PDB file of C-alpha atoms in Angstrom:
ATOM      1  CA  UNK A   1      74.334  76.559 114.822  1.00 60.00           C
ATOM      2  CA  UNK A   2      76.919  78.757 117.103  1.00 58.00           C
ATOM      3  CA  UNK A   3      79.325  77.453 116.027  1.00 57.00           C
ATOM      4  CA  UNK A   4      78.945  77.080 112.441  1.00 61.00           C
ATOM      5  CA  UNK A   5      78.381  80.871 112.883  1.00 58.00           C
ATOM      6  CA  UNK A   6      81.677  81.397 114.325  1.00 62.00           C
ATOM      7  CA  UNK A   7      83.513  79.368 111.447  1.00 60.00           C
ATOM      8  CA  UNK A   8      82.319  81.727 108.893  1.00 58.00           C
ATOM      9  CA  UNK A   9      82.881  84.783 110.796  1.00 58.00           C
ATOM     10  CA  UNK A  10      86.838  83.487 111.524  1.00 62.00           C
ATOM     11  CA  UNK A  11      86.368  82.111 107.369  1.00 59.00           C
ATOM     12  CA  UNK A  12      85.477  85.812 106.370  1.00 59.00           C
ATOM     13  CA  UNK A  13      87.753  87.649 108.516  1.00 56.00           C
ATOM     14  CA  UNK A  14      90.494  85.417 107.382  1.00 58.00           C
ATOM     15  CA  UNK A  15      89.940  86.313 103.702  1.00 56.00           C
ATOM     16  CA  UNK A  16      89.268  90.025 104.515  1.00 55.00           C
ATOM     17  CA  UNK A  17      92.674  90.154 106.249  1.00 54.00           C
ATOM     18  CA  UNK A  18      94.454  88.508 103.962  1.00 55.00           C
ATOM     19  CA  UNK A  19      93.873  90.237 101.265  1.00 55.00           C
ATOM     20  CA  UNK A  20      94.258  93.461 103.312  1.00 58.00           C
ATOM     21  CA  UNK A  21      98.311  93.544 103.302  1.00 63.00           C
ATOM     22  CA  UNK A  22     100.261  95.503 100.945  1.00 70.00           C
ATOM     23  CA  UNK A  23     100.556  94.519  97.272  1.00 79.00           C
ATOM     24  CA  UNK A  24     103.715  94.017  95.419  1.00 83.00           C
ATOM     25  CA  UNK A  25     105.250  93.581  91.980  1.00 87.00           C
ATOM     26  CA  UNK A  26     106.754  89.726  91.038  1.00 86.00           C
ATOM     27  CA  UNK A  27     110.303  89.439  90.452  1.00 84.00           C
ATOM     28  CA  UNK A  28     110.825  87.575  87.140  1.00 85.00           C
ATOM     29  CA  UNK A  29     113.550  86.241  85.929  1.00 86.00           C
ATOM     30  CA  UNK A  30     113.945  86.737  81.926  1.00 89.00           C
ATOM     31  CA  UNK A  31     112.355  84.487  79.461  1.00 88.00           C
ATOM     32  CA  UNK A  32     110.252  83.272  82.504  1.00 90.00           C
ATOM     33  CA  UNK A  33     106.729  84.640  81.309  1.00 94.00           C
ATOM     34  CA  UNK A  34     105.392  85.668  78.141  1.00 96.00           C
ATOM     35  CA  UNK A  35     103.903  88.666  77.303  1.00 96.00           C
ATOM     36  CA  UNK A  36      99.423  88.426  78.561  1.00 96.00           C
ATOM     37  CA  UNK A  37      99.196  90.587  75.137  1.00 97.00           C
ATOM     38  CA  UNK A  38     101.295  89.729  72.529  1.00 95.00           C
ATOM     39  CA  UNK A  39     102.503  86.220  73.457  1.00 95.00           C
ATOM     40  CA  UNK A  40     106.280  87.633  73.079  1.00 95.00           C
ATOM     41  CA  UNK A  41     108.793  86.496  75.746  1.00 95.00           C
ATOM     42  CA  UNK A  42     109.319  88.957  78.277  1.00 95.00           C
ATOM     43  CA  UNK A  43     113.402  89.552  78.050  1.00 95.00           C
ATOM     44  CA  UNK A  44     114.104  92.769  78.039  1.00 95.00           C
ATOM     45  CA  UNK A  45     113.180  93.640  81.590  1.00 95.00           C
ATOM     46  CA  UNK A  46     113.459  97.414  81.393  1.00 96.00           C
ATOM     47  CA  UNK A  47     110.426  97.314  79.441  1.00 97.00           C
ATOM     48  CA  UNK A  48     108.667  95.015  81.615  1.00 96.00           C
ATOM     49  CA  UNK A  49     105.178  96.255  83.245  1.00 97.00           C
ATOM     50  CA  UNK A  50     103.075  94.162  85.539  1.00 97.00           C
ATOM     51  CA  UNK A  51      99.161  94.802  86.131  1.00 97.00           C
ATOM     52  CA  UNK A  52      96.925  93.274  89.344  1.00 96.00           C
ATOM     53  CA  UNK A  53      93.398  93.474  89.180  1.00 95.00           C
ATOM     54  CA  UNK A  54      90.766  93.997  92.133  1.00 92.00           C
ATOM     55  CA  UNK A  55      90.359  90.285  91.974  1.00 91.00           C
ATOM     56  CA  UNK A  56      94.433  89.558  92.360  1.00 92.00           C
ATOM     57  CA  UNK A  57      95.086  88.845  88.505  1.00 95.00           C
ATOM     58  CA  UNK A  58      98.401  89.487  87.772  1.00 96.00           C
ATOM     59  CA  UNK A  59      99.460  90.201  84.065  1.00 97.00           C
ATOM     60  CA  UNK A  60     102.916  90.530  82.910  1.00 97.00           C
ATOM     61  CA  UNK A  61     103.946  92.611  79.686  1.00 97.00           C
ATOM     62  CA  UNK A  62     106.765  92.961  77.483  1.00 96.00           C
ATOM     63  CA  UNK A  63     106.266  96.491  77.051  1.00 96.00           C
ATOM     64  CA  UNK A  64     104.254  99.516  78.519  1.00 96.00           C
ATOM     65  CA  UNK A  65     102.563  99.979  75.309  1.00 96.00           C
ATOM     66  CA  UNK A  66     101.253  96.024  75.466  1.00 97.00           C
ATOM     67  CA  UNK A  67      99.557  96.649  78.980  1.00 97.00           C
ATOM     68  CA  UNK A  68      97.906 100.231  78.024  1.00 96.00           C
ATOM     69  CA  UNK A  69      96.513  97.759  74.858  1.00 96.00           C
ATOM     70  CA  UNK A  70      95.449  95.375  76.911  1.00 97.00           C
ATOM     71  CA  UNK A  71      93.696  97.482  79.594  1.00 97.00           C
ATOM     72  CA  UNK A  72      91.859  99.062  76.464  1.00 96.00           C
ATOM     73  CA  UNK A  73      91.195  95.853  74.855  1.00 96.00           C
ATOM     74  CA  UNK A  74      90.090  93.941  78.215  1.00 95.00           C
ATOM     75  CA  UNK A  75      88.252  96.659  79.650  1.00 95.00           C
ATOM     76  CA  UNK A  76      89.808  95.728  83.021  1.00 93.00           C
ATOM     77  CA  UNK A  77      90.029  98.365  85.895  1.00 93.00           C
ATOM     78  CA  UNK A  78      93.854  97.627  87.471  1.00 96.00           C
ATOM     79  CA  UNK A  79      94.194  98.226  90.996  1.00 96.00           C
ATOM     80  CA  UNK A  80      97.721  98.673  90.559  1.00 96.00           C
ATOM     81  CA  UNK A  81     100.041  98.734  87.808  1.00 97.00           C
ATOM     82  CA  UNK A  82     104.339  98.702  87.885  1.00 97.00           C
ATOM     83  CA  UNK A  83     106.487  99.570  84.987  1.00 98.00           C
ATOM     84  CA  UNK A  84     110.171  99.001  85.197  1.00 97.00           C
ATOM     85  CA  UNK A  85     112.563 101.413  86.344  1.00 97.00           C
ATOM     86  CA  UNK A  86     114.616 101.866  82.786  1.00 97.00           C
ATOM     87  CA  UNK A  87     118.313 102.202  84.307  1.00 97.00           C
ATOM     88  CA  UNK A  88     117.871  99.602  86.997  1.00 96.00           C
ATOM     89  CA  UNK A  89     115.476  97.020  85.327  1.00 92.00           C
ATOM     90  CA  UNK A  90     115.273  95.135  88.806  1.00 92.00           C
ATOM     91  CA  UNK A  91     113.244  98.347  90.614  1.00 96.00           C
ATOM     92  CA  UNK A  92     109.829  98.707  89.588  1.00 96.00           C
ATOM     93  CA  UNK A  93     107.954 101.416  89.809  1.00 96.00           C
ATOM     94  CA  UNK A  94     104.023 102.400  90.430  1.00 97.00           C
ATOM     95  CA  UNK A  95     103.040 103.682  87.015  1.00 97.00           C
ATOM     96  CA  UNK A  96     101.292 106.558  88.928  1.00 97.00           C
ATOM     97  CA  UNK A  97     104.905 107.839  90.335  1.00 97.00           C
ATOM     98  CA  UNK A  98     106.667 107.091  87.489  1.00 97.00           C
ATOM     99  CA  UNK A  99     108.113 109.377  84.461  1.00 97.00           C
ATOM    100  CA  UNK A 100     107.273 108.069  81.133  1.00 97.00           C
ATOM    101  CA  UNK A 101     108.846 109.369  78.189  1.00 96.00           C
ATOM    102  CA  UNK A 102     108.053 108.418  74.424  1.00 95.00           C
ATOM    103  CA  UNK A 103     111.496 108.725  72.014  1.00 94.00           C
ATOM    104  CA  UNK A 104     113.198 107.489  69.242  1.00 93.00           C
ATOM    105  CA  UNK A 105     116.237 107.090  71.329  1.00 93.00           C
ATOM    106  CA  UNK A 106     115.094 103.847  72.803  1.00 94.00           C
ATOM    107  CA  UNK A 107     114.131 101.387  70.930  1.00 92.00           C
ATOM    108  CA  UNK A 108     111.439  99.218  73.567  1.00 93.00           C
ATOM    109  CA  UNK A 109     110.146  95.511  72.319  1.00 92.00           C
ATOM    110  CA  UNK A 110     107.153  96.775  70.399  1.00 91.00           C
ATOM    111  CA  UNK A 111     108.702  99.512  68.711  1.00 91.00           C
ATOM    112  CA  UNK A 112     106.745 102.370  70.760  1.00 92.00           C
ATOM    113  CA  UNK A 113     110.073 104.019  72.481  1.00 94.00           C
ATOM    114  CA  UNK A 114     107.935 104.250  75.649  1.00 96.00           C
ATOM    115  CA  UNK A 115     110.417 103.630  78.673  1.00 97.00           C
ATOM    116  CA  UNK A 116     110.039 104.244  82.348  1.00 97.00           C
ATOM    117  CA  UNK A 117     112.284 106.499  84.758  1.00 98.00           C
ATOM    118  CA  UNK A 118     112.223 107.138  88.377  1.00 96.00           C
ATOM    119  CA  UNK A 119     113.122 111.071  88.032  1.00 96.00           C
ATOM    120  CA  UNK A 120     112.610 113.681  85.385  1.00 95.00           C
ATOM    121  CA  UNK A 121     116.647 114.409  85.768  1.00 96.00           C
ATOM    122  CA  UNK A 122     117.436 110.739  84.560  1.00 96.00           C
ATOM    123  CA  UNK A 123     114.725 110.909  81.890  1.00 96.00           C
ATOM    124  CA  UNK A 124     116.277 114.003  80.198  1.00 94.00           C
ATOM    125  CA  UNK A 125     119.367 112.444  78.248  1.00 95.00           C
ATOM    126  CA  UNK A 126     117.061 110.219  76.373  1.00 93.00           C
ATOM    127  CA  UNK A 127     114.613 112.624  75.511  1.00 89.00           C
ATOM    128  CA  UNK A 128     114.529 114.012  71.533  1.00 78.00           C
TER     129      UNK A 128
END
């Protein structure tokens, strides 16, 4: 009886712990997923936005405007969500901390001219 005790103590403190580290975004490579919304291949990786759940889901999008449809749609509750960094597609950056700007000057995969920027100051020359 001890010791099956023990086993799921170490069991549960195992999971706990694990699951306790720091959670980052997925590098892709393009054409490698499709879009968890609209099916699209995800190839234009300034666009790109990834979404983990409180259960560890991850969801990849094609655009920022797919994932804010999705969360809608799904009703899910992210526990962290990463958009891609416009002018250096391979940084991503915690939607909460990022600057997004809606224009006709970029033309993103569904059409919405949402992009991502690290700074207001390298947001402004797209800006209408």
């Amino acid at each position: 009886m001890w010791f099956k005790l023990q086993k799921l103590v170490f069991f549960t403190l195992t999971v706990v712990l694990c699951n306790c580290g720091e959670v980052k975004p997925e590098a892709l490579k393009v054409g490698e997923k499709k879009c968890d919304h609209c099916s699209m291949s995800i190839v234009d990786m300034r666009f790109h936005t990834q979404i983990i759940t409180y259960k560890g889901k991850r969801y990849h999008f094609d655009a920022i405007e797919c994932a804010d449809q999705f969360i809608i749609q799904k009703q899910i509750k992210p526990k962290q969500i990463w958009v891609s960094n416009y002018l250096q597609s391979n940084e991503s950056i915690p939607k909460e901390n990022a600057i997004i700007i809606q224009t006709n000057k970029i033309r993103s995969p569904m059409g919405g001219g949402l992009a991502a920027f690290k700074s207001h100051e390298d947001a402004i020359p797209f800006q209408n």
